[in-house]
């Protein structure tokens, strides 16, 4: 079966292409290379000994997209990752986010509804819940007003897909609401490639440990949590990748009750920032330089997944531990440092 992966050279996309090729799916990747490089294609080939068909294409380019689908009528499913994903950047440049994350999604769907049967997995985020009133967070938790244009594009993206599934009975979709993806493939062939100063915690930790950053700033230790720092659900990127394959197989085998389903994808375990720092020091044997600074605007106190629906209905459960993900992230950082020499 041929599967299209948009944004397939990105962090989660590339790990999902590996998971798909490991299950002998034929993969076609579309990526505009705005936040990735062809070296990732090499990494995927080195891991799986298969090179996915690759098209450098921007989903905002309507005519190229139409042309692509005219030549690829035999696609059985789509996993849609291609989007901008930096919360802070989205506040400064909302129109880039509404065009790249929503206009492009609309153009993609306009092509899909013209095919016979189509199945799409949408990359969403736990950001849609904002500061959830109940923990762990289940899929029935209310979607709150987004605090960033990025988060809003995930909420509106789900609504666009849900409305389209309701209007076209040949389209089925699952939206996966990720918690915090971390780590890298254990071969060090692919991993997280943050551009510039990392916004996210784990790449900042590994860059501090390798000496690229002076010290980690912990954004606030005065939250109402056991050690005062924020709590998140950190999930190994390979577990997240495998969840995409399971979700795609669910809709392609039309096991779904309805045309549009939502699943939270996390480990169900909440870890504070200081617990992640400690776990990293244990996993790497390195002492981490860090200091406590003021809170970061927009941070929620705590977010971790209720995994019952993913476990029971999707039949998927995260297998890898926080320590394993941090060890893989550290090994990846060291391999990148060697490559830079
Ligand atoms: C985690 C915790 C920070 C950096 C974001 C997006 C989300 C998803 C994952 C795309 C927070 C603290 C961080 C640092 C710190 N992205 N921190 N010092 O904000 O939970 O989620 O990335 O899908 O949509 O919102 O992840 O890694 O930025 O922060 O203390 O240098 O680490 O305050 O408590 P976040 P994060």
PDB file of C-alpha atoms and ligand atoms in Angstrom, residues 85 87 124-125 127 150 178-181 198-202 204 216-219 230-232 234 273 296 299-300, ligand 1:
ATOM      1  CA  UNK A  85       5.164  24.508  14.742  1.00  0.00           C
ATOM      2  CA  UNK A  87       4.580  28.705  19.349  1.00  0.00           C
ATOM      3  CA  UNK A 124      -2.573  17.805  16.289  1.00  0.00           C
ATOM      4  CA  UNK A 125      -1.416  18.775  19.760  1.00  0.00           C
ATOM      5  CA  UNK A 127      -2.066  22.495  23.147  1.00  0.00           C
ATOM      6  CA  UNK A 150      -0.020  27.865  16.396  1.00  0.00           C
ATOM      7  CA  UNK A 178       0.512  14.746  20.751  1.00  0.00           C
ATOM      8  CA  UNK A 179       1.927  15.554  24.132  1.00  0.00           C
ATOM      9  CA  UNK A 180       5.664  16.292  24.188  1.00  0.00           C
ATOM     10  CA  UNK A 181       7.679  14.321  21.624  1.00  0.00           C
ATOM     11  CA  UNK A 198      15.939  25.471  20.791  1.00  0.00           C
ATOM     12  CA  UNK A 199      12.531  26.518  22.141  1.00  0.00           C
ATOM     13  CA  UNK A 200      11.825  23.073  23.588  1.00  0.00           C
ATOM     14  CA  UNK A 201      13.230  21.696  26.846  1.00  0.00           C
ATOM     15  CA  UNK A 202      15.008  18.506  25.796  1.00  0.00           C
ATOM     16  CA  UNK A 204      18.068  22.767  25.082  1.00  0.00           C
ATOM     17  CA  UNK A 216      19.540  25.747  30.887  1.00  0.00           C
ATOM     18  CA  UNK A 217      17.084  28.381  32.121  1.00  0.00           C
ATOM     19  CA  UNK A 218      14.271  26.706  34.017  1.00  0.00           C
ATOM     20  CA  UNK A 219      11.218  28.850  33.371  1.00  0.00           C
ATOM     21  CA  UNK A 230       5.769  22.669  35.145  1.00  0.00           C
ATOM     22  CA  UNK A 231       4.674  19.126  34.403  1.00  0.00           C
ATOM     23  CA  UNK A 232       4.496  17.594  30.907  1.00  0.00           C
ATOM     24  CA  UNK A 234       7.272  13.405  27.416  1.00  0.00           C
ATOM     25  CA  UNK A 273      11.127  20.099  34.432  1.00  0.00           C
ATOM     26  CA  UNK A 296       7.580  31.778  30.314  1.00  0.00           C
ATOM     27  CA  UNK A 299       3.099  27.891  29.759  1.00  0.00           C
ATOM     28  CA  UNK A 300       0.395  25.714  31.321  1.00  0.00           C
TER      29      UNK A 300
HETATM   30  C1  LIG B   1       8.308  22.045  28.283  1.00  0.00           C
HETATM   31  C2  LIG B   1       8.547  22.581  29.687  1.00  0.00           C
HETATM   32  C3  LIG B   1       8.782  24.962  29.797  1.00  0.00           C
HETATM   33  C4  LIG B   1      12.528  25.225  27.574  1.00  0.00           C
HETATM   34  C5  LIG B   1       5.543  22.862  23.055  1.00  0.00           C
HETATM   35  C6  LIG B   1       4.387  23.214  22.175  1.00  0.00           C
HETATM   36  C7  LIG B   1       3.619  21.969  21.864  1.00  0.00           C
HETATM   37  C8  LIG B   1       4.549  20.949  21.244  1.00  0.00           C
HETATM   38  C9  LIG B   1       5.695  20.643  22.196  1.00  0.00           C
HETATM   39  C10 LIG B   1       4.475  21.066  18.840  1.00  0.00           C
HETATM   40  C11 LIG B   1       7.757  23.854  29.961  1.00  0.00           C
HETATM   41  C12 LIG B   1      10.075  24.262  30.216  1.00  0.00           C
HETATM   42  C13 LIG B   1      11.389  24.729  28.190  1.00  0.00           C
HETATM   43  C14 LIG B   1      13.553  25.808  28.362  1.00  0.00           C
HETATM   44  C15 LIG B   1      12.260  25.382  30.335  1.00  0.00           C
HETATM   45  N1  LIG B   1       5.049  21.403  20.010  1.00  0.00           N
HETATM   46  N2  LIG B   1      11.271  24.806  29.545  1.00  0.00           N
HETATM   47  N3  LIG B   1      13.371  25.869  29.721  1.00  0.00           N
HETATM   48  O1  LIG B   1       5.777  24.251  25.759  1.00  0.00           O
HETATM   49  O2  LIG B   1       5.104  21.963  26.699  1.00  0.00           O
HETATM   50  O3  LIG B   1       5.048  22.353  24.250  1.00  0.00           O
HETATM   51  O4  LIG B   1       6.366  21.898  22.440  1.00  0.00           O
HETATM   52  O5  LIG B   1       3.561  20.323  18.654  1.00  0.00           O
HETATM   53  O6  LIG B   1       2.591  22.273  20.954  1.00  0.00           O
HETATM   54  O7  LIG B   1       3.554  24.098  22.888  1.00  0.00           O
HETATM   55  O8  LIG B   1       7.218  22.178  25.393  1.00  0.00           O
HETATM   56  O9  LIG B   1       9.638  21.749  25.573  1.00  0.00           O
HETATM   57  O10 LIG B   1       8.842  24.132  25.122  1.00  0.00           O
HETATM   58  O11 LIG B   1       8.496  23.133  27.377  1.00  0.00           O
HETATM   59  O12 LIG B   1      12.127  25.454  31.570  1.00  0.00           O
HETATM   60  O13 LIG B   1      14.619  26.281  27.855  1.00  0.00           O
HETATM   61  O14 LIG B   1       9.924  22.926  29.811  1.00  0.00           O
HETATM   62  O15 LIG B   1       8.513  26.060  30.660  1.00  0.00           O
HETATM   63  O16 LIG B   1       7.355  23.819  31.316  1.00  0.00           O
HETATM   64  P1  LIG B   1       5.746  22.769  25.638  1.00  0.00           P
HETATM   65  P2  LIG B   1       8.619  22.827  25.803  1.00  0.00           P
END
